[in-house]
Short mmCIF file of C-alpha atoms in Angstrom, two decimals:
data_model
loop_
_atom_site.label_atom_id
_atom_site.label_comp_id
_atom_site.label_asym_id
_atom_site.label_seq_id
_atom_site.Cartn_x
_atom_site.Cartn_y
_atom_site.Cartn_z
CA GLN D 22 9.52 -13.96 -18.38
CA GLN D 23 8.38 -14.99 -14.92
CA GLN D 24 7.07 -11.56 -13.92
CA VAL D 25 3.50 -10.41 -13.60
CA LYS D 26 3.15 -6.64 -13.78
CA GLN D 27 0.19 -5.04 -12.01
CA SER D 28 -1.23 -1.53 -12.13
CA PRO D 29 -2.21 0.82 -10.66
CA GLN D 30 -0.37 0.67 -7.36
CA SER D 31 -3.28 2.36 -5.60
CA LEU D 32 -6.83 3.27 -6.50
CA ILE D 33 -9.50 5.39 -4.85
CA VAL D 34 -13.14 5.17 -5.96
CA GLN D 35 -16.49 6.29 -4.63
CA LYS D 36 -19.02 3.76 -3.38
CA GLY D 37 -20.83 2.26 -6.34
CA GLY D 38 -17.91 2.91 -8.70
CA ILE D 39 -16.19 0.22 -10.79
CA PRO D 40 -12.49 -0.04 -9.98
CA ILE D 41 -10.40 -1.79 -12.64
CA ILE D 42 -7.04 -3.40 -11.91
CA ASN D 43 -4.80 -4.53 -14.73
CA CYS D 44 -2.12 -7.20 -15.02
CA ALA D 45 0.25 -8.24 -17.78
CA TYR D 46 2.42 -11.32 -18.15
CA GLU D 47 5.10 -12.59 -20.51
CA ASN D 48 5.24 -16.35 -20.02
CA THR D 49 2.76 -17.92 -22.44
CA ALA D 50 3.03 -21.22 -20.55
CA PHE D 51 0.96 -19.80 -17.68
CA ASP D 52 -2.37 -21.60 -17.63
CA TYR D 53 -4.19 -20.29 -14.56
CA PHE D 54 -4.68 -16.69 -13.42
CA PRO D 55 -6.19 -16.07 -9.96
CA TRP D 56 -6.97 -12.88 -8.11
CA TYR D 57 -6.52 -12.60 -4.36
CA GLN D 58 -7.91 -10.11 -1.85
CA GLN D 59 -5.88 -9.33 1.25
CA PHE D 60 -6.85 -7.36 4.33
CA PRO D 61 -4.15 -5.98 6.67
CA GLY D 62 -2.65 -8.68 8.86
CA LYS D 63 -4.47 -11.50 7.05
CA GLY D 64 -3.51 -14.07 4.48
CA PRO D 65 -4.58 -13.61 0.84
CA ALA D 66 -8.06 -14.93 0.07
CA LEU D 67 -8.84 -16.42 -3.33
CA LEU D 68 -11.41 -14.24 -5.06
CA ILE D 69 -11.83 -15.46 -8.62
CA ALA D 70 -9.68 -17.17 -11.25
CA ILE D 71 -9.62 -17.72 -15.01
CA ARG D 72 -8.02 -20.05 -17.55
CA PRO D 73 -6.58 -18.67 -20.84
CA ASP D 74 -9.23 -20.37 -22.99
CA VAL D 75 -11.92 -18.09 -21.52
CA SER D 76 -12.21 -14.36 -22.25
CA GLU D 77 -14.40 -13.39 -19.31
CA LYS D 78 -15.56 -14.83 -16.01
CA LYS D 79 -18.03 -13.38 -13.51
CA GLU D 80 -18.60 -14.32 -9.89
CA GLY D 81 -20.97 -12.05 -8.06
CA ARG D 82 -19.69 -8.47 -8.32
CA PHE D 83 -16.24 -9.57 -9.53
CA THR D 84 -15.36 -9.99 -13.22
CA ILE D 85 -12.11 -11.04 -14.86
CA SER D 86 -11.47 -10.01 -18.45
CA PHE D 87 -8.73 -11.96 -20.24
CA ASN D 88 -6.94 -10.99 -23.47
CA LYS D 89 -4.71 -13.89 -24.48
CA SER D 90 -3.19 -12.20 -27.54
CA ALA D 91 -2.21 -9.12 -25.52
CA LYS D 92 -1.16 -11.26 -22.53
CA GLN D 93 -3.22 -9.08 -20.22
CA PHE D 94 -6.02 -9.64 -17.75
CA SER D 95 -7.99 -7.36 -15.49
CA LEU D 96 -10.30 -7.39 -12.48
CA HIS D 97 -13.48 -5.30 -12.40
CA ILE D 98 -15.43 -4.82 -9.17
CA MET D 99 -19.04 -3.84 -9.84
CA ASP D 100 -20.96 -1.63 -7.39
CA SER D 101 -17.93 -1.33 -5.12
CA GLN D 102 -18.52 -1.03 -1.38
CA PRO D 103 -16.37 0.33 1.47
CA GLY D 104 -15.94 -3.28 2.62
CA ASP D 105 -14.08 -3.99 -0.64
CA SER D 106 -11.25 -1.72 0.55
CA ALA D 107 -8.25 -4.05 0.59
CA THR D 108 -5.13 -4.92 -1.38
CA TYR D 109 -5.70 -6.97 -4.52
CA PHE D 110 -3.11 -9.22 -6.12
CA CYS D 111 -3.17 -10.85 -9.51
CA ALA D 112 -1.12 -14.00 -9.98
CA ALA D 113 -0.22 -16.62 -12.56
CA THR D 114 0.91 -20.21 -12.45
CA TYR D 115 1.73 -23.17 -14.68
CA GLN D 116 0.21 -26.60 -13.98
CA GLY D 117 -0.59 -25.81 -10.37
CA GLY D 118 2.94 -24.97 -9.33
CA LYS D 119 4.18 -21.80 -7.67
CA LEU D 120 2.13 -18.64 -7.95
CA ILE D 121 3.87 -15.59 -9.42
CA PHE D 122 2.21 -12.52 -7.90
CA GLY D 123 1.85 -8.98 -9.14
CA GLN D 124 2.95 -6.10 -6.95
CA GLY D 125 -0.53 -5.45 -5.57
CA THR D 126 -3.12 -2.67 -5.81
CA GLU D 127 -4.33 -0.92 -2.68
CA LEU D 128 -8.02 -0.14 -3.22
CA SER D 129 -9.93 2.38 -1.15
CA VAL D 130 -13.69 2.72 -1.62
CA LYS D 131 -15.01 5.95 -0.14
CA PRO D 132 -18.54 5.99 1.34
CA ASP X 11 -14.07 -28.07 6.93
CA THR X 12 -11.21 -26.08 8.40
CA GLY X 13 -8.87 -23.94 6.34
CA VAL X 14 -5.11 -23.75 6.35
CA SER X 15 -3.74 -23.09 9.83
CA GLN X 16 -0.37 -21.71 10.82
CA ASP X 17 1.40 -21.57 14.14
CA PRO X 18 2.56 -19.35 15.70
CA ARG X 19 0.77 -16.28 14.35
CA HIS X 20 3.50 -13.97 15.61
CA LYS X 21 7.13 -14.59 16.49
CA ILE X 22 9.66 -12.12 17.82
CA THR X 23 13.21 -13.37 17.97
CA LYS X 24 16.70 -12.01 18.36
CA ARG X 25 19.15 -12.02 15.51
CA GLY X 26 21.07 -15.27 15.37
CA GLN X 27 18.34 -17.42 16.92
CA ASN X 28 16.62 -20.30 15.14
CA VAL X 29 12.86 -20.28 14.56
CA THR X 30 10.44 -22.92 13.32
CA PHE X 31 6.97 -22.38 11.88
CA ARG X 32 4.27 -24.97 11.34
CA CYS X 33 1.59 -25.20 8.66
CA ASP X 34 -1.40 -27.54 8.63
CA PRO X 35 -3.00 -27.70 5.17
CA ILE X 36 -6.60 -28.35 4.31
CA SER X 37 -7.19 -32.06 4.77
CA GLU X 38 -6.86 -34.11 1.56
CA HIS X 39 -4.74 -31.37 -0.05
CA ASN X 40 -1.64 -32.96 -1.50
CA ARG X 41 0.30 -29.80 -2.35
CA LEU X 42 1.67 -27.41 0.25
CA TYR X 43 3.41 -24.15 -0.57
CA TRP X 44 5.46 -21.65 1.42
CA TYR X 45 5.65 -17.97 0.49
CA ARG X 46 7.22 -14.91 2.09
CA GLN X 47 5.62 -11.47 2.01
CA THR X 48 7.26 -8.19 3.01
CA LEU X 49 5.35 -4.98 3.63
CA GLY X 50 3.82 -3.52 0.49
CA GLN X 51 4.85 -6.44 -1.73
CA GLY X 52 3.16 -9.47 -3.18
CA PRO X 53 3.96 -12.90 -1.75
CA GLU X 54 7.16 -14.48 -3.08
CA PHE X 55 7.43 -18.21 -3.58
CA LEU X 56 9.84 -20.14 -1.35
CA THR X 57 9.17 -23.85 -1.86
CA TYR X 58 6.43 -26.43 -2.37
CA PHE X 59 5.69 -30.08 -1.68
CA GLN X 60 3.64 -32.72 -3.42
CA ASN X 61 2.84 -35.05 -0.51
CA GLU X 62 6.22 -35.45 1.23
CA ALA X 63 8.35 -34.68 -1.84
CA GLN X 64 9.84 -31.19 -2.11
CA LEU X 65 9.33 -30.37 -5.78
CA GLU X 66 10.78 -26.88 -6.12
CA LYS X 67 12.86 -24.44 -4.10
CA SER X 68 13.34 -20.75 -4.84
CA ARG X 69 16.72 -19.04 -4.94
CA LEU X 70 15.28 -17.03 -2.01
CA LEU X 71 15.56 -20.17 0.10
CA SER X 72 19.14 -19.84 1.28
CA ASP X 73 20.86 -22.68 3.11
CA ARG X 74 19.68 -21.12 6.39
CA PHE X 75 16.13 -22.11 5.44
CA SER X 76 14.85 -25.66 5.49
CA ALA X 77 11.36 -27.00 4.96
CA GLU X 78 9.98 -30.45 5.60
CA ARG X 79 6.75 -32.32 5.18
CA PRO X 80 7.66 -35.68 6.66
CA LYS X 81 4.36 -37.54 6.41
CA GLY X 82 2.76 -35.56 3.65
CA SER X 83 0.48 -33.75 6.08
CA PHE X 84 1.75 -30.76 8.08
CA SER X 85 4.92 -28.91 7.15
CA THR X 86 7.58 -27.01 9.07
CA LEU X 87 9.77 -24.15 7.90
CA GLU X 88 12.92 -23.55 9.92
CA ILE X 89 15.15 -20.51 9.70
CA GLN X 90 18.57 -20.86 11.29
CA ARG X 91 20.71 -17.95 12.46
CA THR X 92 17.98 -15.40 11.76
CA GLU X 93 18.89 -12.03 10.27
CA GLN X 94 16.95 -8.77 10.36
CA GLY X 95 16.23 -9.20 6.66
CA ASP X 96 14.23 -12.33 7.49
CA SER X 97 11.53 -10.17 9.09
CA ALA X 98 8.42 -10.79 7.00
CA MET X 99 5.07 -12.58 6.92
CA TYR X 100 5.52 -16.27 6.14
CA LEU X 101 2.49 -17.66 4.36
CA CYS X 102 1.49 -21.24 3.77
CA ALA X 103 -0.98 -22.36 1.12
CA SER X 104 -2.38 -25.70 0.05
CA SER X 105 -4.08 -27.10 -3.02
CA LEU X 106 -5.64 -30.37 -4.06
CA GLY X 107 -2.62 -31.17 -6.21
CA TRP X 108 -4.16 -33.42 -8.84
CA GLY X 109 -6.13 -33.09 -12.03
CA ASP X 110 -6.45 -29.52 -13.22
CA VAL X 111 -7.57 -28.14 -9.87
CA TYR X 112 -5.09 -25.35 -9.24
CA GLU X 113 -6.75 -23.27 -6.51
CA GLN X 114 -4.36 -22.39 -3.69
CA TYR X 115 -5.81 -21.47 -0.30
CA PHE X 116 -3.71 -19.46 2.10
CA GLY X 117 -3.41 -19.57 5.85
CA PRO X 118 -3.33 -16.48 8.09
CA GLY X 119 0.47 -16.33 8.05
CA THR X 120 3.19 -16.13 10.69
CA ARG X 121 4.56 -12.64 11.26
CA LEU X 122 8.29 -12.87 12.08
CA THR X 123 10.12 -9.95 13.61
CA VAL X 124 13.89 -10.25 14.05
CA THR X 125 15.34 -7.70 16.47
#
């Protein structure tokens, strides 16, 4: 019940493409779902986050879609650029406690 | 406004030695979290503090691990009698810790290598 399952494990897209990363959770008590971007050798950087009472949130080229009934959420990256090549993690938490992370998706955007 | 800082950034130690890592959170952040990340995996929760109180500890935090946040500001994570399996990136994060503000901001991490 504490797991967050993320797919795919890796993703390759062309510049300008729209990579989509999916996550699923079981614990309906989770009330905050962030996405993090991590470059090699660096700490994760908060990208965008959503609460379960919202179905979609956009910040710049990043969009989260949230399906509460299916207990799934996804990250879309519009007009992807080579600089977006990184590992992306979804996560979930309850009342600001520990983050439960997905397994990560290694994204490569080809020029 | 500085972010979360961690020291040292890299630590190489021999099996059986003790190591201590330090984390300085964003100022005014009441919550401080420790995570461990191994290659190709997502970060795994170790423990977290609300001010100086340790609110939760993971089963991953064996009795060789101890964390403190004595004055509710910086925190230290100590690993005693290190083992090769302790080799990982140790990440610290902080959050405001009140209201419904849940954003956690991570530091650059401390890379531990146990030889």
